[in-house]
XYZ file of C-alpha atoms in Angstrom:
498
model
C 5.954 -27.042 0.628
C 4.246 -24.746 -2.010
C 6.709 -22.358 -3.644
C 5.709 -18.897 -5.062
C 7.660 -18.240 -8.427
C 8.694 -14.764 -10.077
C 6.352 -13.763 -12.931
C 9.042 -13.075 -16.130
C 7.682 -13.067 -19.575
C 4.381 -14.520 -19.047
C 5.383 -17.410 -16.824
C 6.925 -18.775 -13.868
C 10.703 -18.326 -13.016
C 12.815 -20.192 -10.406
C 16.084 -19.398 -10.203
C 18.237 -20.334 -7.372
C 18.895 -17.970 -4.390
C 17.960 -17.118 -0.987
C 14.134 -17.887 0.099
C 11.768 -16.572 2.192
C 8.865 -18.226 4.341
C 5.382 -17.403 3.614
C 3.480 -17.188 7.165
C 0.125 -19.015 7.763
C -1.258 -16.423 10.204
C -3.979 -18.390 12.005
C -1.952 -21.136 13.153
C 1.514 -20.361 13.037
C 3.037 -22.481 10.923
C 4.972 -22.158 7.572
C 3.180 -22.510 4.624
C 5.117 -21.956 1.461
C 8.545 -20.061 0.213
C 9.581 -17.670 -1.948
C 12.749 -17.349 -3.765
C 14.432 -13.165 -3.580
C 15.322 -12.003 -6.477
C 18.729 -10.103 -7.838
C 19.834 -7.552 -10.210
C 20.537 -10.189 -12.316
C 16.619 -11.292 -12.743
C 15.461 -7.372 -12.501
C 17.809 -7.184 -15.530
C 16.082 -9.994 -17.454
C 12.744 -8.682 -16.277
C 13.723 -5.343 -17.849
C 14.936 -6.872 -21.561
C 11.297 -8.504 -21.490
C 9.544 -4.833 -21.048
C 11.700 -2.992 -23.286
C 11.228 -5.729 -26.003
C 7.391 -5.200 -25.409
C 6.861 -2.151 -24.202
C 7.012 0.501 -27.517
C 4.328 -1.713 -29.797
C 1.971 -1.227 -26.191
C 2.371 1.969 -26.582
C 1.413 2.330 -30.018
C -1.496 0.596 -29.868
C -4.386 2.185 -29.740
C -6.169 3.450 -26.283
C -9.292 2.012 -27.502
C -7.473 -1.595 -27.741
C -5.368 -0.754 -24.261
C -9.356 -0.367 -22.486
C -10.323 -3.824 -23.599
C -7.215 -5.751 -21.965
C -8.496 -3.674 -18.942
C -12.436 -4.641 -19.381
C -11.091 -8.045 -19.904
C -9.285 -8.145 -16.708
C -11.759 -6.517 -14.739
C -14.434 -9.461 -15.599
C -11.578 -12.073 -14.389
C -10.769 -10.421 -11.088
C -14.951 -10.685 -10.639
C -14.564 -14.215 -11.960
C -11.847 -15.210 -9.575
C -13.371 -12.648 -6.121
C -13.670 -15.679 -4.009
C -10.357 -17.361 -4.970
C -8.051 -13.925 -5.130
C -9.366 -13.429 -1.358
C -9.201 -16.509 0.093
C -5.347 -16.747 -1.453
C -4.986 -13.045 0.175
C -6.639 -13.906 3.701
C -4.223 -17.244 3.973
C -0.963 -15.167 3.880
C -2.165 -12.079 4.792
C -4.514 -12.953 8.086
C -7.207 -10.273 7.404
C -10.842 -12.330 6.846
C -12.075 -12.846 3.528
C -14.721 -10.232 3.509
C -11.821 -7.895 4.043
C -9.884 -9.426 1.701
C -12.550 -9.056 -1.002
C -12.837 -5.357 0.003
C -9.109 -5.236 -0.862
C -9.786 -6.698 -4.123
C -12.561 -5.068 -4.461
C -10.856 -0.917 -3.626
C -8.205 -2.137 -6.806
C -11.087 -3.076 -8.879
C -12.282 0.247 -8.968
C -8.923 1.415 -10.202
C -8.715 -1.117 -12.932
C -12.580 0.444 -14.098
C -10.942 3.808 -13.895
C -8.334 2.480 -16.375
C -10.869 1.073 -18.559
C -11.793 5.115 -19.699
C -8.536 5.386 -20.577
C -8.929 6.910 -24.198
C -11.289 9.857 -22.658
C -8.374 10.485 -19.411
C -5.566 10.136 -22.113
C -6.993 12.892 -24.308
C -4.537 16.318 -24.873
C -5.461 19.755 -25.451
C -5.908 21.924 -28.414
C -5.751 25.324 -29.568
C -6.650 26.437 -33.448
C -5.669 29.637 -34.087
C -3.209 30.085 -31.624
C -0.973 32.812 -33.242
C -1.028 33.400 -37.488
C -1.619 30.243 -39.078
C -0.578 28.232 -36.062
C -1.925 25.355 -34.474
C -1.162 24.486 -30.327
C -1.518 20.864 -29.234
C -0.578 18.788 -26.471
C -0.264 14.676 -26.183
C 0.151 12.414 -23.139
C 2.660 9.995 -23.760
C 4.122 6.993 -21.775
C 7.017 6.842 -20.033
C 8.581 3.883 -20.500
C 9.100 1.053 -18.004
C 7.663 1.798 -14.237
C 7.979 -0.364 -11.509
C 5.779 -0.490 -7.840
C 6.914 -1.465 -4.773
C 4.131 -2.534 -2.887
C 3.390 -3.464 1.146
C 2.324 -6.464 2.869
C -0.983 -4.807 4.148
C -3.022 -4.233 0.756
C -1.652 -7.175 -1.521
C -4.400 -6.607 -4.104
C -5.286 -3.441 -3.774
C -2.655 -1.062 -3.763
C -0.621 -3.142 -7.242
C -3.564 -2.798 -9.074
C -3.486 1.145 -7.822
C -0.107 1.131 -9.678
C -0.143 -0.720 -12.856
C -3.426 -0.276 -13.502
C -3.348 3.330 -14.499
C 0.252 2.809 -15.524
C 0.180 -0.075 -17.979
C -2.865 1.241 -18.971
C -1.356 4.958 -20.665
C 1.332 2.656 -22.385
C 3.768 1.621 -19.606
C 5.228 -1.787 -18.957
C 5.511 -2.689 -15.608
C 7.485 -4.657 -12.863
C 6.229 -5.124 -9.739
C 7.783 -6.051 -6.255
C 5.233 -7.334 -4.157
C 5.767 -7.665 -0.202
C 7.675 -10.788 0.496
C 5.505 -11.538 3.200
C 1.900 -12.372 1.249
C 3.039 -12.547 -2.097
C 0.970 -15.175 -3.973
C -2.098 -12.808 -5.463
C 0.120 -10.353 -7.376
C 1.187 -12.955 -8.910
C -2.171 -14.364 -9.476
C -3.152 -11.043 -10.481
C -0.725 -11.103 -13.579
C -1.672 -14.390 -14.515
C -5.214 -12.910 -14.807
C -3.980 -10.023 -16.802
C -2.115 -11.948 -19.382
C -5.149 -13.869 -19.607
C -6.869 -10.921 -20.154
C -4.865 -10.304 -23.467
C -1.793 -8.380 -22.501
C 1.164 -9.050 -24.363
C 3.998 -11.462 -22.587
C 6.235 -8.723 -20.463
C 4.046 -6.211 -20.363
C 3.414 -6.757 -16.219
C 6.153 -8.473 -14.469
C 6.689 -9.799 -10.624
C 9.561 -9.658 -8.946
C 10.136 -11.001 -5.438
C 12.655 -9.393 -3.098
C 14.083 -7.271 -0.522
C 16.020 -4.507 -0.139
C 18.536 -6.248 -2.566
C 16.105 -5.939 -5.037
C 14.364 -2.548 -3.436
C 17.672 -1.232 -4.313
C 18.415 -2.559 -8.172
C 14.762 -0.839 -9.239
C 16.135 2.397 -8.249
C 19.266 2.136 -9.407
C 18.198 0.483 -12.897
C 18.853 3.073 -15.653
C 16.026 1.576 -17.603
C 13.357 2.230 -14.886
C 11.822 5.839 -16.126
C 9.162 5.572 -12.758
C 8.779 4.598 -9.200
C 5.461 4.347 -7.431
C 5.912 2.998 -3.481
C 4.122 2.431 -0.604
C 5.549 1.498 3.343
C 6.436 2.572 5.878
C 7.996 7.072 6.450
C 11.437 5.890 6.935
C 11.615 4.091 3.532
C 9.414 5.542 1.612
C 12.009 8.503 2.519
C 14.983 5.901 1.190
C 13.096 5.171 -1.583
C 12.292 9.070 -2.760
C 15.872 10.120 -1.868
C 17.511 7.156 -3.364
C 15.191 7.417 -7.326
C 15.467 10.819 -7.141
C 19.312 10.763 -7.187
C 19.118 7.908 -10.017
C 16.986 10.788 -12.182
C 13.630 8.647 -11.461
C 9.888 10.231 -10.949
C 9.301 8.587 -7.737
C 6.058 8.817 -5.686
C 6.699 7.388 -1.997
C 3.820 7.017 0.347
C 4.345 6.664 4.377
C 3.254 5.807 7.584
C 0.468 7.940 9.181
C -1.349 7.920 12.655
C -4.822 9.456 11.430
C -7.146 11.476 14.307
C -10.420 11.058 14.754
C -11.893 14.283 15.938
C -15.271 13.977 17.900
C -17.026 16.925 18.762
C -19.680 16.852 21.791
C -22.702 17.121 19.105
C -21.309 13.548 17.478
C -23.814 11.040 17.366
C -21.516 8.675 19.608
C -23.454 5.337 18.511
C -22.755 6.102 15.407
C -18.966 7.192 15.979
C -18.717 3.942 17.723
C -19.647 1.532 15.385
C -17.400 3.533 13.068
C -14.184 3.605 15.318
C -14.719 -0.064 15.892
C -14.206 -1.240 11.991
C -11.683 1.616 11.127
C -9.189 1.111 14.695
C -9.453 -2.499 14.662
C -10.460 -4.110 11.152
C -7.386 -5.601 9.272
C -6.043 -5.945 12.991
C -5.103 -2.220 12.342
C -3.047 -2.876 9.700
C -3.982 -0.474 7.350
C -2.339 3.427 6.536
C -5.660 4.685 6.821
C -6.753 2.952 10.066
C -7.732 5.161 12.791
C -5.585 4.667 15.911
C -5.882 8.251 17.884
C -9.538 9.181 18.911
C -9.417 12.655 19.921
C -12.725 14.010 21.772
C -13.703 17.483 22.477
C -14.094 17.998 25.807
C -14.108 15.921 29.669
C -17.676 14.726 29.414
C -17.600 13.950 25.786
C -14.496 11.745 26.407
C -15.992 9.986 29.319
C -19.145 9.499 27.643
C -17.500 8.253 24.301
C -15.032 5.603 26.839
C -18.482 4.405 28.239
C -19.604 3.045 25.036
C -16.346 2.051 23.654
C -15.571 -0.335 25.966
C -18.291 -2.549 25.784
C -18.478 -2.543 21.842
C -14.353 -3.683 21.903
C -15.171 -6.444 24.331
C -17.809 -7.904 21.807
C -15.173 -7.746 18.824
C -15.200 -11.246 17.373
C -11.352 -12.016 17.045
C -10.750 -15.096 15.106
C -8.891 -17.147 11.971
C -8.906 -15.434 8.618
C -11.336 -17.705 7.158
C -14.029 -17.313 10.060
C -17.275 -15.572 8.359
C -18.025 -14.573 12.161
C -14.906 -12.832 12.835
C -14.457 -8.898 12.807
C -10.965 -9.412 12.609
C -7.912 -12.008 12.029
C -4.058 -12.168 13.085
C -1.610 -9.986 11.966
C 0.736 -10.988 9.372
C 4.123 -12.241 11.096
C 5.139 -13.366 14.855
C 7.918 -10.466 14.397
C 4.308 -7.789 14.030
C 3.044 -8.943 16.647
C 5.393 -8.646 19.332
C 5.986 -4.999 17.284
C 2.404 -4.360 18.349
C 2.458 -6.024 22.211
C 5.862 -3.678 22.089
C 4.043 -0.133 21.721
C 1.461 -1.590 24.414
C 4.139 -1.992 26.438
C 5.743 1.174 25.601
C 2.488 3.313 26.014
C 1.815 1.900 29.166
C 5.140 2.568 30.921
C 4.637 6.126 29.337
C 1.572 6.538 31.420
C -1.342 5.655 29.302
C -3.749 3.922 30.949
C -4.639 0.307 29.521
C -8.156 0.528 30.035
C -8.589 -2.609 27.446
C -5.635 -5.076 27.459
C -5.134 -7.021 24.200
C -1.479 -7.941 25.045
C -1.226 -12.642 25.531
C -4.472 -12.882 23.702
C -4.852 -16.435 22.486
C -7.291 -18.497 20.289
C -8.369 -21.763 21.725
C -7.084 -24.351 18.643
C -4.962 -22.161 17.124
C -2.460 -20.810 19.822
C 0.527 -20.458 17.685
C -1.752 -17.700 15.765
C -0.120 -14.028 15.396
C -3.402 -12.802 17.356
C -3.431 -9.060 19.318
C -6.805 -8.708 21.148
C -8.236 -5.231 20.540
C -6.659 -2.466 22.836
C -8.269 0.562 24.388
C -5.555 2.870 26.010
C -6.369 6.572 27.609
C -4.660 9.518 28.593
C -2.448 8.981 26.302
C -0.427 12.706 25.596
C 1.387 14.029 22.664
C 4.476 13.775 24.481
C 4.592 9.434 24.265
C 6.737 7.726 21.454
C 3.259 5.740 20.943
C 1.355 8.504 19.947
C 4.404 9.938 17.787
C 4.950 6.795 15.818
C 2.556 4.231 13.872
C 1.632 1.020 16.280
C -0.103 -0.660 13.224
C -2.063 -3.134 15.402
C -5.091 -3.385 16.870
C -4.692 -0.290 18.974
C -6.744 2.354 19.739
C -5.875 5.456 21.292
C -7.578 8.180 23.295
C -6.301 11.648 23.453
C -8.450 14.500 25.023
C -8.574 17.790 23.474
C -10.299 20.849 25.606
C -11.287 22.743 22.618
C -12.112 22.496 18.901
C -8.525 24.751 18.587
C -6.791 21.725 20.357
C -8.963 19.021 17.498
C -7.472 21.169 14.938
C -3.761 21.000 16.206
C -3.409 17.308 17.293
C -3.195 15.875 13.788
C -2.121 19.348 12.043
C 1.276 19.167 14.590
C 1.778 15.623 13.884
C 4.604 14.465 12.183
C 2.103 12.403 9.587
C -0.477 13.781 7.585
C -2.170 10.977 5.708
C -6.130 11.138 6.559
C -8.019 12.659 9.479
C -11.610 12.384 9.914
C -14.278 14.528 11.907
C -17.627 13.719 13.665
C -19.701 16.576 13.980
C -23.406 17.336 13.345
C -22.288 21.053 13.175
C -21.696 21.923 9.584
C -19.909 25.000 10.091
C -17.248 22.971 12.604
C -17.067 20.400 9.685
C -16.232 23.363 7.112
C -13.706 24.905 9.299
C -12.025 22.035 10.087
C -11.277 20.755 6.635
C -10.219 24.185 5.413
C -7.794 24.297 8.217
C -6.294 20.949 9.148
C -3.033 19.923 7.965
C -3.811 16.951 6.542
C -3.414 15.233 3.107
C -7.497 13.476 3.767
C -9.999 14.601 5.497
C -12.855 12.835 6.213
C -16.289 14.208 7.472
C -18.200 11.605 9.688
C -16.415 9.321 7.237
C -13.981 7.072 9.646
C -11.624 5.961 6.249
C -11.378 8.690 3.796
C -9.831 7.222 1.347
C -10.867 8.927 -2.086
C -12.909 6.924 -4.898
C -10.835 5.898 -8.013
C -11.335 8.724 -10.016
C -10.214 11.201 -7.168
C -6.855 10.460 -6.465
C -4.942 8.904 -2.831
C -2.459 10.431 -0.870
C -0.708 12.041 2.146
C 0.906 15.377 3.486
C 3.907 15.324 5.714
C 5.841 12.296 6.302
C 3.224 10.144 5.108
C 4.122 11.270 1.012
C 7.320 11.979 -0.489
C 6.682 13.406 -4.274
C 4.873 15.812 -6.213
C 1.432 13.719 -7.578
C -0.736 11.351 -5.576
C -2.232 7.544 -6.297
C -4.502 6.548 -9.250
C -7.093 9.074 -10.154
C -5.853 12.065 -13.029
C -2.600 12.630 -10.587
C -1.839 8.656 -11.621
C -2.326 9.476 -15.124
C 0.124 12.570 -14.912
C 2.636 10.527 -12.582
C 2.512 7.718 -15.510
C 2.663 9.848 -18.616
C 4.837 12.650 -19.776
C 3.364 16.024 -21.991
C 4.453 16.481 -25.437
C 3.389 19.861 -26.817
C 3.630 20.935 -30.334
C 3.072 23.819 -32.200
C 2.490 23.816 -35.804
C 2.226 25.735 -38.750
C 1.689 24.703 -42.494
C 2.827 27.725 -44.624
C 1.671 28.382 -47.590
C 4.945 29.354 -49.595
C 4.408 33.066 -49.683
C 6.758 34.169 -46.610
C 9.893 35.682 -47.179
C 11.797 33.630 -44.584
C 13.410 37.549 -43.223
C 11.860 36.559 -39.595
C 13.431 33.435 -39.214
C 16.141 33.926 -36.762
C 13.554 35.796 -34.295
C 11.571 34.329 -31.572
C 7.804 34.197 -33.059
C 5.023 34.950 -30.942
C 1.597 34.633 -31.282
C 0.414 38.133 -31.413
């Protein structure tokens, strides 16, 4: 059986302890191990980073950008292997996959303009003879805690914007599809980076628990699911950490009765039910505008989820693949379950859905459910399958209040051909994303990612120029270079700068 190793010092580490199986979603079986880490490792880990971390930082940003271009030609190099490593442990199909390598790319680019993002201010003149500047500097050693959903993507979100304004870093991937971090800093000490510099860590809440305790972590970045992405903000905080903490969500999808519903279609089908729904910006709640524009949009929804193409990760014909674990999928079945007891009609069943040849696969078959009410626990809480569901609104009042009143507020998107309904909507809507015929609006790299409500705990968002101030601290000096005529009588006043 293939065992996945921690990534200490530039290599592989194997120390005894308690393991965890890696899932082959397609058919079921087990296909590899990995051993969870301790305090014990996290503190070797941690003597690695410090030993490398203050030379990083004083070299140059100019030399920093070329590890990054470096690393950003060997994730292109290594596309087709980095997904089809993802898509074996993860389930989702390789063209998703490379997306997912692909959306952390773009991050890693971002970092590559590092010596422009890193630059300070500067004021000459400021007050008599003195001089008012300001300098971005690292913070130390940060660590990520990442999900099992985006196993490319959202690590190279983290480190790439930290390592890349001086930071070491230590990652925990998800114990559930943990291979391609690891790959990942393979690639980046290939790419030049110094031994230490980006460390893996495998784990649970054991090791969850020793980042944010660890006096030597200055930064947490995180990503899951409300309820511990809550633990995890509470938890840093108390241990004096910056901690950013991303959620859960269950993002709307508002469709007015001027949508172009062909178009909204097409769109609901990738966002609801590509990655099996296993995304934080999937769109699970559908909310049209009205009785005829719901009955019209259920018309053409139904047949486009019965032509969905469910199939093994590696099938170039499939829309969509298993979900990760046999434990997520009878989560998912669960909510069916649950939403159909509450009253929501099951107008498309995915619940027992098998693949001939590979019956032991963690597959959900896509679900259509209606009337479902703000009032279920299935509309409340995140399903995070293949499940999509339909709440009617009367009026554009009602669109606005679904997802505002929702106890998540990661991304919401509108369909409208009315520009003024568009403008209003995103002015108003109390949500962290908004999207405007745009299914998954999930900002380009050099914006920056995240959620309101319950879906973000923290003060800056993902990547982008909030990464850069999450990652960095300010320094700001004022100057002045005398030139030995003062008489030294103002010296125990305040100066100002008049």
């Amino acid at each position: 059986m293939r065992h996945i190793d921690h990534f200490i010092a530039g290599g592989a580490t194997s120390p005894a302890g308690r393991k965890h199986q890696i899932w082959n979603p397609s058919t079921g079986e087990v296909q590899a191990e990995v051993t969870l880490g301790d305090a014990a490792l996290l503190d070797q880990a941690i003597a690695n980073a410090k030993a490398v971390q203050p030379e990083w930082a004083a070299t140059n940003p100019q030399k920093r950008a070329r590890v990054m271009f470096k690393f950003k030609e060997l994730i292109e190099d290594n596309m087709q292997e980095l997904a089809e490593l993802l898509s074996s442990e993860h389930g989702k199909v390789i063209d998703d996959a490379k997306g997912d390598v692909q959306r952390g790319l773009e991050v890693i680019e971002y970092a590559c303009g590092i010596p422009q993002v890193l630059k300070g201010e500067y004021t000459q003149g400021a007050g008599p003879g003195i001089d008012v500047y300001s300098m971005r500097q690292p913070l130390g050693i940060g660590a990520g805690i990442t999900p099992f959903n985006f196993p490319a993507m959202i690590p190279m979100w983290m480190f790439g914007m930290a390592i890349a304004a001086g930071n070491a870093f230590i990652l925990k991937p998800s114990e559930r599809d943990p291979s391609v971090p690891v790959r990942l800093a393979e690639l980046f000490l290939e790419a030049g980076a110094p031994e230490g510099l980006l460390q893996v860590v495998h784990g649970d809440k054991e090791m969850v628990d020793a980042i944010l305790d660890h006096a030597d972590i200055a930064a947490v970045s995180f990503v899951g699911s409300s309820d511990i992405a809550h633990y995890v903000y509470k938890r840093g905080v108390a241990a004096g950490k910056r901690i950013q903490a991303m959620g859960g969500a269950k993002n709307h999808g508002i469709v007015m009765p001027d949508a172009d519903l062909d178009q909204v279609v097409n769109d609901l089908s990738g966002a609801a039910f590509g990655s099996a729904g296993e995304r934080c910006m999937a769109l699970p709640v559908v909310v049209p505008v009205g009785h005829d524009t719901a009955e019209r949009l259920k018309e053409k929804l139904i047949p486009a989820i019965h032509a969905l193409n469910v199939g093994v990760s590696n099938d170039p014909d499939a829309h969509y693949g298993p979900v990760v674990t046999p434990e997520h999928k009878a989560r998912v079945e669960g909510w069916i379950d649950t939403a159909e007891k509450e009253g929501g009609e099951i107008v498309v069943d995915g619940r027992g859905f098998t693949l001939q040849g590979h019956e032991k696969g963690f597959f959900v078959g896509p679900t259509l459910i209606d009337h479902v009410t703000t009032d279920m626990e299935s509309y409340k809480e995140e399903i995070f399958g293949p499940v999509l569901q339909i709440v009617r609104a009367e009026s554009f009042e009602d669109a606005v209040r679904l997802p505002s009143d929702h106890q998540y507020g990661n991304g919401v998107a509108i369909f409208t051909r009315n520009g003024h309904a568009a403008r209003e909507f995103a002015s108003r809507v109390n949500v962290g994303m908004v999207g405007i015929n745009v299914p998954i609006p999930v900002p380009v790299s050099y914006h920056s990612f995240g959620g309101w409500k319950r879906s973000g705990f923290g003060d800056t968002d993902q990547y982008g120029t909030e990464g850069l101030k999450f990652w960095t601290k300010v320094k700001k000096v004022t100057q002045r270079w005398p030139d030995g005529g003062g008489d030294g009588n103002n010296a125990f006043i305040i100066p100002t700068m008049g």
